PDB file of C-alpha atoms in Angstrom:
ATOM      1  CA  MET V   1     -40.882  78.124   6.926  1.00  0.00           C
ATOM      2  CA  LEU V   2     -38.903  76.751   3.968  1.00  0.00           C
ATOM      3  CA  SER V   3     -39.787  77.628   0.394  1.00  0.00           C
ATOM      4  CA  GLY V   4     -37.575  75.641  -1.963  1.00  0.00           C
ATOM      5  CA  LEU V   5     -34.128  74.393  -2.859  1.00  0.00           C
ATOM      6  CA  ASP V   6     -31.344  76.892  -3.610  1.00  0.00           C
ATOM      7  CA  HIS V   7     -28.557  74.454  -4.507  1.00  0.00           C
ATOM      8  CA  LEU V   8     -27.522  70.839  -4.135  1.00  0.00           C
ATOM      9  CA  VAL V   9     -23.849  69.867  -3.892  1.00  0.00           C
ATOM     10  CA  VAL V  10     -22.602  67.105  -6.184  1.00  0.00           C
ATOM     11  CA  THR V  11     -19.210  65.652  -5.256  1.00  0.00           C
ATOM     12  CA  VAL V  12     -17.178  64.809  -8.364  1.00  0.00           C
ATOM     13  CA  THR V  13     -13.762  63.331  -9.081  1.00  0.00           C
ATOM     14  CA  ASP V  14     -13.047  65.409 -12.193  1.00  0.00           C
ATOM     15  CA  MET V  15     -14.547  68.891 -12.464  1.00  0.00           C
ATOM     16  CA  GLY V  16     -13.946  69.244 -16.212  1.00  0.00           C
ATOM     17  CA  ARG V  17     -15.500  65.890 -17.034  1.00  0.00           C
ATOM     18  CA  ALA V  18     -18.534  66.645 -14.854  1.00  0.00           C
ATOM     19  CA  VAL V  19     -19.022  70.130 -16.338  1.00  0.00           C
ATOM     20  CA  ASP V  20     -18.829  68.661 -19.845  1.00  0.00           C
ATOM     21  CA  PHE V  21     -21.406  65.968 -19.055  1.00  0.00           C
ATOM     22  CA  TYR V  22     -23.932  68.199 -17.316  1.00  0.00           C
ATOM     23  CA  SER V  23     -23.655  70.987 -19.894  1.00  0.00           C
ATOM     24  CA  ARG V  24     -23.324  68.946 -23.110  1.00  0.00           C
ATOM     25  CA  VAL V  25     -25.534  65.988 -22.241  1.00  0.00           C
ATOM     26  CA  LEU V  26     -28.134  67.587 -19.960  1.00  0.00           C
ATOM     27  CA  GLY V  27     -27.982  71.145 -21.318  1.00  0.00           C
ATOM     28  CA  LEU V  28     -27.395  72.901 -17.976  1.00  0.00           C
ATOM     29  CA  ASP V  29     -25.922  76.403 -17.987  1.00  0.00           C
ATOM     30  CA  VAL V  30     -22.489  76.680 -16.344  1.00  0.00           C
ATOM     31  CA  ARG V  31     -21.553  79.436 -13.878  1.00  0.00           C
ATOM     32  CA  TYR V  32     -18.004  79.482 -12.561  1.00  0.00           C
ATOM     33  CA  ARG V  33     -18.104  80.871  -9.012  1.00  0.00           C
ATOM     34  CA  ASP V  34     -14.367  80.535  -8.365  1.00  0.00           C
ATOM     35  CA  ALA V  35     -11.539  78.102  -9.112  1.00  0.00           C
ATOM     36  CA  GLN V  36     -13.065  75.368  -6.931  1.00  0.00           C
ATOM     37  CA  ARG V  37     -16.818  75.871  -7.335  1.00  0.00           C
ATOM     38  CA  VAL V  38     -18.998  75.535 -10.388  1.00  0.00           C
ATOM     39  CA  ASP V  39     -22.779  75.944 -10.470  1.00  0.00           C
ATOM     40  CA  LEU V  40     -24.852  74.154 -13.071  1.00  0.00           C
ATOM     41  CA  MET V  41     -28.091  76.084 -13.343  1.00  0.00           C
ATOM     42  CA  LEU V  42     -31.415  74.314 -13.364  1.00  0.00           C
ATOM     43  CA  GLY V  43     -33.918  77.166 -13.487  1.00  0.00           C
ATOM     44  CA  ASP V  44     -33.318  79.140 -10.301  1.00  0.00           C
ATOM     45  CA  THR V  45     -31.690  76.161  -8.571  1.00  0.00           C
ATOM     46  CA  ALA V  46     -28.053  75.125  -8.881  1.00  0.00           C
ATOM     47  CA  LEU V  47     -26.254  71.825  -8.869  1.00  0.00           C
ATOM     48  CA  ARG V  48     -23.021  72.954  -7.238  1.00  0.00           C
ATOM     49  CA  LEU V  49     -19.995  70.847  -8.125  1.00  0.00           C
ATOM     50  CA  HIS V  50     -17.260  70.209  -5.563  1.00  0.00           C
ATOM     51  CA  GLN V  51     -14.230  68.174  -6.581  1.00  0.00           C
ATOM     52  CA  THR V  52     -13.066  65.558  -4.066  1.00  0.00           C
ATOM     53  CA  ASP V  53      -9.485  66.827  -3.728  1.00  0.00           C
ATOM     54  CA  THR V  54     -10.365  70.472  -2.979  1.00  0.00           C
ATOM     55  CA  ASP V  55     -10.300  72.093   0.430  1.00  0.00           C
ATOM     56  CA  ILE V  56     -13.787  73.572   0.745  1.00  0.00           C
ATOM     57  CA  ALA V  57     -15.431  73.954   4.148  1.00  0.00           C
ATOM     58  CA  PRO V  58     -17.888  73.178   5.464  1.00  0.00           C
ATOM     59  CA  ILE V  59     -18.729  69.962   3.608  1.00  0.00           C
ATOM     60  CA  SER V  60     -20.845  66.920   4.343  1.00  0.00           C
ATOM     61  CA  ALA V  61     -19.442  64.327   6.740  1.00  0.00           C
ATOM     62  CA  THR V  62     -18.718  61.844   3.956  1.00  0.00           C
ATOM     63  CA  PRO V  63     -18.597  63.524   0.531  1.00  0.00           C
ATOM     64  CA  THR V  64     -18.678  60.607  -1.888  1.00  0.00           C
ATOM     65  CA  PRO V  65     -18.719  60.710  -5.688  1.00  0.00           C
ATOM     66  CA  GLY V  66     -21.396  58.422  -7.101  1.00  0.00           C
ATOM     67  CA  SER V  67     -23.689  58.500  -4.058  1.00  0.00           C
ATOM     68  CA  LEU V  68     -26.327  60.859  -5.498  1.00  0.00           C
ATOM     69  CA  ASP V  69     -29.736  59.703  -6.732  1.00  0.00           C
ATOM     70  CA  LEU V  70     -31.385  62.690  -8.397  1.00  0.00           C
ATOM     71  CA  CYS V  71     -34.565  63.153 -10.425  1.00  0.00           C
ATOM     72  CA  LEU V  72     -34.625  66.017 -12.932  1.00  0.00           C
ATOM     73  CA  ARG V  73     -37.692  67.182 -14.862  1.00  0.00           C
ATOM     74  CA  CYS V  74     -37.387  67.351 -18.645  1.00  0.00           C
ATOM     75  CA  GLN V  75     -39.205  69.784 -20.941  1.00  0.00           C
ATOM     76  CA  LEU V  76     -38.853  67.536 -23.991  1.00  0.00           C
ATOM     77  CA  PRO V  77     -40.876  64.393 -24.566  1.00  0.00           C
ATOM     78  CA  LEU V  78     -38.721  61.551 -23.215  1.00  0.00           C
ATOM     79  CA  ASP V  79     -38.447  59.841 -26.607  1.00  0.00           C
ATOM     80  CA  GLU V  80     -36.823  63.032 -27.988  1.00  0.00           C
ATOM     81  CA  PHE V  81     -34.495  63.265 -24.985  1.00  0.00           C
ATOM     82  CA  LYS V  82     -33.575  59.592 -25.419  1.00  0.00           C
ATOM     83  CA  GLN V  83     -32.719  60.289 -29.092  1.00  0.00           C
ATOM     84  CA  HIS V  84     -30.427  63.094 -27.885  1.00  0.00           C
ATOM     85  CA  LEU V  85     -28.723  60.647 -25.485  1.00  0.00           C
ATOM     86  CA  ASP V  86     -28.412  58.024 -28.233  1.00  0.00           C
ATOM     87  CA  ALA V  87     -26.746  60.587 -30.536  1.00  0.00           C
ATOM     88  CA  LEU V  88     -24.184  61.272 -27.773  1.00  0.00           C
ATOM     89  CA  ALA V  89     -23.666  57.533 -27.105  1.00  0.00           C
ATOM     90  CA  ILE V  90     -24.966  57.899 -23.540  1.00  0.00           C
ATOM     91  CA  ASP V  91     -26.374  54.637 -22.170  1.00  0.00           C
ATOM     92  CA  VAL V  92     -29.874  54.599 -20.734  1.00  0.00           C
ATOM     93  CA  GLU V  93     -29.944  52.175 -17.828  1.00  0.00           C
ATOM     94  CA  LEU V  94     -33.729  51.844 -17.609  1.00  0.00           C
ATOM     95  CA  GLY V  95     -36.840  53.283 -19.138  1.00  0.00           C
ATOM     96  CA  PRO V  96     -38.994  54.831 -20.043  1.00  0.00           C
ATOM     97  CA  VAL V  97     -40.973  53.557 -17.042  1.00  0.00           C
ATOM     98  CA  ALA V  98     -43.962  54.859 -15.096  1.00  0.00           C
ATOM     99  CA  ARG V  99     -43.131  56.279 -11.663  1.00  0.00           C
ATOM    100  CA  GLN V 100     -44.655  58.526  -9.015  1.00  0.00           C
ATOM    101  CA  GLY V 101     -43.110  61.993  -8.767  1.00  0.00           C
ATOM    102  CA  ALA V 102     -43.427  64.638  -6.077  1.00  0.00           C
ATOM    103  CA  ASN V 103     -46.543  66.079  -7.716  1.00  0.00           C
ATOM    104  CA  GLY V 104     -48.106  63.089  -9.450  1.00  0.00           C
ATOM    105  CA  PRO V 105     -47.439  60.468 -12.100  1.00  0.00           C
ATOM    106  CA  ILE V 106     -44.287  60.746 -14.197  1.00  0.00           C
ATOM    107  CA  GLU V 107     -42.499  58.781 -16.885  1.00  0.00           C
ATOM    108  CA  SER V 108     -38.763  58.340 -16.345  1.00  0.00           C
ATOM    109  CA  ILE V 109     -35.539  57.187 -17.890  1.00  0.00           C
ATOM    110  CA  TYR V 110     -32.405  56.457 -15.872  1.00  0.00           C
ATOM    111  CA  LEU V 111     -28.761  57.095 -16.698  1.00  0.00           C
ATOM    112  CA  ARG V 112     -25.505  57.714 -14.843  1.00  0.00           C
ATOM    113  CA  ASP V 113     -23.119  60.642 -14.825  1.00  0.00           C
ATOM    114  CA  PRO V 114     -19.330  60.112 -15.125  1.00  0.00           C
ATOM    115  CA  ASP V 115     -19.035  59.495 -11.353  1.00  0.00           C
ATOM    116  CA  GLY V 116     -21.819  56.899 -11.317  1.00  0.00           C
ATOM    117  CA  ASN V 117     -24.511  59.106  -9.804  1.00  0.00           C
ATOM    118  CA  LEU V 118     -27.972  57.872 -10.750  1.00  0.00           C
ATOM    119  CA  LEU V 119     -29.919  60.461 -12.738  1.00  0.00           C
ATOM    120  CA  GLU V 120     -33.618  59.983 -13.299  1.00  0.00           C
ATOM    121  CA  ILE V 121     -34.949  62.177 -16.092  1.00  0.00           C
ATOM    122  CA  CYS V 122     -38.712  62.536 -15.868  1.00  0.00           C
ATOM    123  CA  ARG V 123     -41.699  64.122 -17.478  1.00  0.00           C
ATOM    124  CA  PRO V 124     -45.174  64.435 -15.911  1.00  0.00           C
ATOM    125  CA  THR V 125     -47.886  62.197 -17.333  1.00  0.00           C
ATOM    126  CA  SER V 126     -51.649  62.485 -17.142  1.00  0.00           C
ATOM    127  CA  ARG V 127     -52.295  58.921 -15.950  1.00  0.00           C
TER     128      ARG V 127
END
């Protein structure tokens, strides 16, 4: 019946700060849909940003900045991505560590966005 994920809503406290982080640090393309909605493109899937003080309906029952735990696949080797983060003074909370992804073994590093959402950046391994 279902075939994939179209978009995932990320609740943020400051749209500009979130757009800067996801575009500059993670390299996502930005698409402004209107004054209150921004899509950050991840292939053919979007991370859709909603700011907490906007009047968008419908929304989840309890939209909460910092409640997201998201794993994103990386094309670069993780040591190169970590060097990129280091150059931007972005703290890595954990990793690289071995984990199990949706389709097999992965290696991951963990960091947080400006709202405290946990972002796992992973790359498949052949273990």
